[in-house]
CSV table of C-alpha atoms in Angstrom, one decimal:
chain,number,residue,atom,x,y,z
A,1,UNK,CA,0.0,0.0,0.0
A,2,UNK,CA,1.3,3.5,-0.8
A,3,UNK,CA,2.1,5.9,2.0
A,4,UNK,CA,-1.0,7.4,3.5
A,5,UNK,CA,-1.4,11.2,3.5
A,6,UNK,CA,-2.4,12.6,6.9
A,7,UNK,CA,-6.2,12.9,6.9
A,8,UNK,CA,-8.7,13.2,9.7
A,9,UNK,CA,-9.9,9.6,10.0
A,10,UNK,CA,-12.7,7.9,11.8
A,11,UNK,CA,-13.3,4.2,12.5
A,12,UNK,CA,-16.9,3.3,11.8
A,13,UNK,CA,-17.8,0.1,13.6
A,14,UNK,CA,-21.0,-1.2,12.0
A,15,UNK,CA,-23.8,-3.2,13.7
A,16,UNK,CA,-21.8,-5.4,16.1
A,17,UNK,CA,-25.0,-6.7,17.7
A,18,UNK,CA,-25.9,-9.9,19.4
A,19,UNK,CA,-27.9,-11.1,16.4
A,20,UNK,CA,-24.7,-11.2,14.3
A,21,UNK,CA,-22.5,-12.9,16.9
A,22,UNK,CA,-22.0,-16.1,14.8
A,23,UNK,CA,-20.6,-14.0,12.0
A,24,UNK,CA,-17.9,-12.3,14.1
A,25,UNK,CA,-15.6,-15.2,15.1
A,26,UNK,CA,-12.7,-14.1,13.0
A,27,UNK,CA,-13.4,-10.4,12.7
A,28,UNK,CA,-14.1,-9.5,16.3
A,29,UNK,CA,-10.4,-9.6,17.5
A,30,UNK,CA,-9.5,-7.3,14.6
A,31,UNK,CA,-12.3,-4.9,15.4
A,32,UNK,CA,-11.2,-4.7,19.0
A,33,UNK,CA,-7.6,-4.1,17.9
A,34,UNK,CA,-8.7,-1.3,15.5
A,35,UNK,CA,-10.8,0.3,18.2
A,36,UNK,CA,-7.9,0.2,20.7
A,37,UNK,CA,-5.6,1.6,18.0
A,38,UNK,CA,-7.9,4.5,17.2
A,39,UNK,CA,-8.6,5.3,20.8
A,40,UNK,CA,-4.9,5.3,21.7
A,41,UNK,CA,-4.2,7.8,18.9
A,42,UNK,CA,-7.2,9.9,19.8
A,43,UNK,CA,-8.8,9.2,16.4
A,44,UNK,CA,-12.6,9.2,16.6
A,45,UNK,CA,-14.7,6.0,16.6
A,46,UNK,CA,-18.4,5.8,15.7
A,47,UNK,CA,-20.6,2.8,16.3
A,48,UNK,CA,-23.8,2.0,14.4
A,49,UNK,CA,-26.8,-0.1,15.6
A,50,UNK,CA,-29.4,-1.4,13.3
A,51,UNK,CA,-33.0,-1.9,14.4
A,52,UNK,CA,-36.7,-1.4,13.7
A,53,UNK,CA,-39.3,0.3,15.8
A,54,UNK,CA,-42.6,-1.4,16.7
A,55,UNK,CA,-44.3,0.8,14.1
A,56,UNK,CA,-41.9,-0.4,11.4
A,57,UNK,CA,-42.6,-4.0,12.4
A,58,UNK,CA,-46.4,-3.5,12.2
A,59,UNK,CA,-48.3,-3.8,8.9
A,60,UNK,CA,-48.4,-2.0,6.5
A,61,UNK,CA,-44.6,-2.3,6.4
A,62,UNK,CA,-43.1,1.1,5.3
A,63,UNK,CA,-39.5,0.0,5.7
A,64,UNK,CA,-38.0,-1.8,2.7
A,65,UNK,CA,-35.9,-4.2,4.8
A,66,UNK,CA,-38.9,-5.2,6.9
A,67,UNK,CA,-40.8,-5.9,3.7
A,68,UNK,CA,-37.9,-8.0,2.4
A,69,UNK,CA,-37.1,-10.0,5.5
A,70,UNK,CA,-40.5,-9.8,7.3
A,71,UNK,CA,-41.0,-8.8,10.9
A,72,UNK,CA,-39.6,-12.0,12.3
A,73,UNK,CA,-36.4,-11.7,10.2
A,74,UNK,CA,-35.9,-8.1,11.3
A,75,UNK,CA,-34.2,-6.7,14.4
A,76,UNK,CA,-36.6,-5.2,16.9
A,77,UNK,CA,-35.2,-2.1,18.7
A,78,UNK,CA,-34.8,-2.9,22.4
A,79,UNK,CA,-34.6,-6.7,21.9
A,80,UNK,CA,-31.6,-8.9,23.1
A,81,UNK,CA,-30.7,-9.4,19.4
A,82,UNK,CA,-30.6,-5.6,18.9
A,83,UNK,CA,-28.1,-5.0,21.8
A,84,UNK,CA,-24.5,-4.5,21.1
A,85,UNK,CA,-22.3,-7.5,21.7
A,86,UNK,CA,-20.7,-7.8,25.2
A,87,UNK,CA,-17.2,-7.0,23.9
A,88,UNK,CA,-18.4,-4.0,22.0
A,89,UNK,CA,-21.0,-2.4,24.3
A,90,UNK,CA,-18.4,-1.0,26.8
A,91,UNK,CA,-16.4,0.5,23.9
A,92,UNK,CA,-19.5,2.3,22.6
A,93,UNK,CA,-20.5,3.5,26.1
A,94,UNK,CA,-17.0,5.0,26.8
A,95,UNK,CA,-17.0,6.6,23.4
A,96,UNK,CA,-17.5,10.4,23.1
A,97,UNK,CA,-19.7,10.0,20.0
A,98,UNK,CA,-23.3,8.9,20.1
A,99,UNK,CA,-24.3,5.6,18.6
A,100,UNK,CA,-25.8,6.1,15.1
A,101,UNK,CA,-29.2,4.2,15.1
A,102,UNK,CA,-30.2,3.1,11.7
A,103,UNK,CA,-33.0,1.2,10.0
A,104,UNK,CA,-31.5,0.3,6.6
A,105,UNK,CA,-28.2,-1.1,5.3
A,106,UNK,CA,-26.8,2.4,4.6
A,107,UNK,CA,-25.8,4.1,7.9
A,108,UNK,CA,-26.1,7.5,6.1
A,109,UNK,CA,-29.8,7.1,5.3
A,110,UNK,CA,-32.3,8.4,7.9
A,111,UNK,CA,-29.5,9.3,10.3
A,112,UNK,CA,-27.2,12.2,11.1
A,113,UNK,CA,-24.0,10.4,10.3
A,114,UNK,CA,-23.0,12.7,7.5
A,115,UNK,CA,-23.5,15.7,9.7
A,116,UNK,CA,-21.4,14.1,12.5
A,117,UNK,CA,-18.6,13.4,10.1
A,118,UNK,CA,-18.7,16.9,8.6
A,119,UNK,CA,-18.7,18.5,12.1
A,120,UNK,CA,-15.6,16.6,12.9
A,121,UNK,CA,-13.9,17.5,9.6
A,122,UNK,CA,-13.5,13.8,8.7
A,123,UNK,CA,-11.8,13.1,5.4
A,124,UNK,CA,-11.4,9.3,5.6
A,125,UNK,CA,-13.8,6.6,6.9
A,126,UNK,CA,-12.4,3.2,7.9
A,127,UNK,CA,-15.3,0.7,7.9
A,128,UNK,CA,-15.5,-2.6,9.8
A,129,UNK,CA,-18.2,-4.8,11.4
A,130,UNK,CA,-21.1,-6.8,10.0
A,131,UNK,CA,-22.3,-7.8,7.5
A,132,UNK,CA,-19.5,-7.3,4.9
A,133,UNK,CA,-21.8,-7.5,1.9
A,134,UNK,CA,-24.8,-5.7,3.3
A,135,UNK,CA,-24.4,-2.9,5.8
A,136,UNK,CA,-20.6,-2.5,5.7
A,137,UNK,CA,-20.3,-2.5,1.9
A,138,UNK,CA,-23.4,-0.3,1.4
A,139,UNK,CA,-22.2,2.2,4.1
A,140,UNK,CA,-18.7,2.2,2.7
A,141,UNK,CA,-19.9,2.9,-0.8
A,142,UNK,CA,-22.1,5.6,0.5
A,143,UNK,CA,-19.2,7.2,2.2
A,144,UNK,CA,-17.2,7.1,-1.0
A,145,UNK,CA,-20.1,8.6,-2.9
A,146,UNK,CA,-20.2,11.5,-0.4
A,147,UNK,CA,-16.5,12.3,-1.1
A,148,UNK,CA,-14.8,10.5,1.8
A,149,UNK,CA,-11.7,8.4,1.2
A,150,UNK,CA,-13.0,5.0,2.3
A,151,UNK,CA,-11.4,1.8,3.4
A,152,UNK,CA,-13.3,-1.4,4.0
A,153,UNK,CA,-11.1,-3.5,6.4
A,154,UNK,CA,-11.0,-7.0,4.9
A,155,UNK,CA,-10.2,-9.0,8.1
A,156,UNK,CA,-12.4,-6.8,10.4
A,157,UNK,CA,-15.7,-7.5,8.6
A,158,UNK,CA,-17.9,-10.6,8.9
A,159,UNK,CA,-20.9,-12.1,7.2
A,160,UNK,CA,-22.9,-15.3,6.6
A,161,UNK,CA,-20.4,-17.1,4.3
A,162,UNK,CA,-16.9,-16.8,2.8
A,163,UNK,CA,-18.5,-16.4,-0.6
A,164,UNK,CA,-20.6,-13.4,0.5
A,165,UNK,CA,-17.6,-11.8,2.3
A,166,UNK,CA,-15.4,-12.1,-0.8
A,167,UNK,CA,-18.2,-10.7,-3.0
A,168,UNK,CA,-18.5,-7.6,-0.8
A,169,UNK,CA,-14.8,-7.1,-0.5
A,170,UNK,CA,-14.1,-7.6,-4.2
A,171,UNK,CA,-16.9,-5.4,-5.3
A,172,UNK,CA,-15.8,-2.6,-3.1
A,173,UNK,CA,-12.1,-3.0,-4.0
A,174,UNK,CA,-12.9,-2.8,-7.7
A,175,UNK,CA,-14.6,0.5,-7.8
A,176,UNK,CA,-14.7,2.3,-4.4
A,177,UNK,CA,-11.7,2.1,-2.2
A,178,UNK,CA,-8.9,0.2,-0.5
A,179,UNK,CA,-9.5,-3.1,1.4
A,180,UNK,CA,-6.6,-3.2,3.8
A,181,UNK,CA,-6.1,-5.8,6.6
A,182,UNK,CA,-6.0,-4.6,10.2
A,183,UNK,CA,-2.2,-4.7,10.4
A,184,UNK,CA,-2.0,-2.4,7.3
A,185,UNK,CA,-4.5,0.0,8.8
A,186,UNK,CA,-2.6,0.3,12.0
A,187,UNK,CA,0.7,0.7,10.2
A,188,UNK,CA,-0.6,3.3,7.7
A,189,UNK,CA,-2.2,5.4,10.4
A,190,UNK,CA,0.8,5.3,12.8
């Protein structure tokens, strides 16, 4: 990877919630390492949390994800599945930035994420979390489309299968941004 210009950078930790625990076996240690690295360098970290209100889970379904997955396949706000994973929750609670609550794959839609990044003068967004090929990839592409340099951390994202993970990583790498590994992110950012 070429040398990295100094840019105001944020770590965006996407949807590390109980419902996705089985998808985080290999990526969780890398996410924790990235979070520690960013915190130790006073780089901001922002966490997202996906969920649907009771109204969104009640017919007629106005939310496209609820229509696609049905109410039983959607994450209800306040449920155990909705809660941040035990290793992640303390990091989010000690964090100076509010959790971005979202109800679709893209963390920029229906949220104030863009405003938070603009207020902080962010130029680069480093994305990790779950699911590689849904919320992580969609949010990373959206960050790119909004003018942020965007990295999708290959070994700090998880999803339902290796095939889906590779599809998300390869699609992003082709047209949107870098897909470094955790070691490379830490090395490039100092």
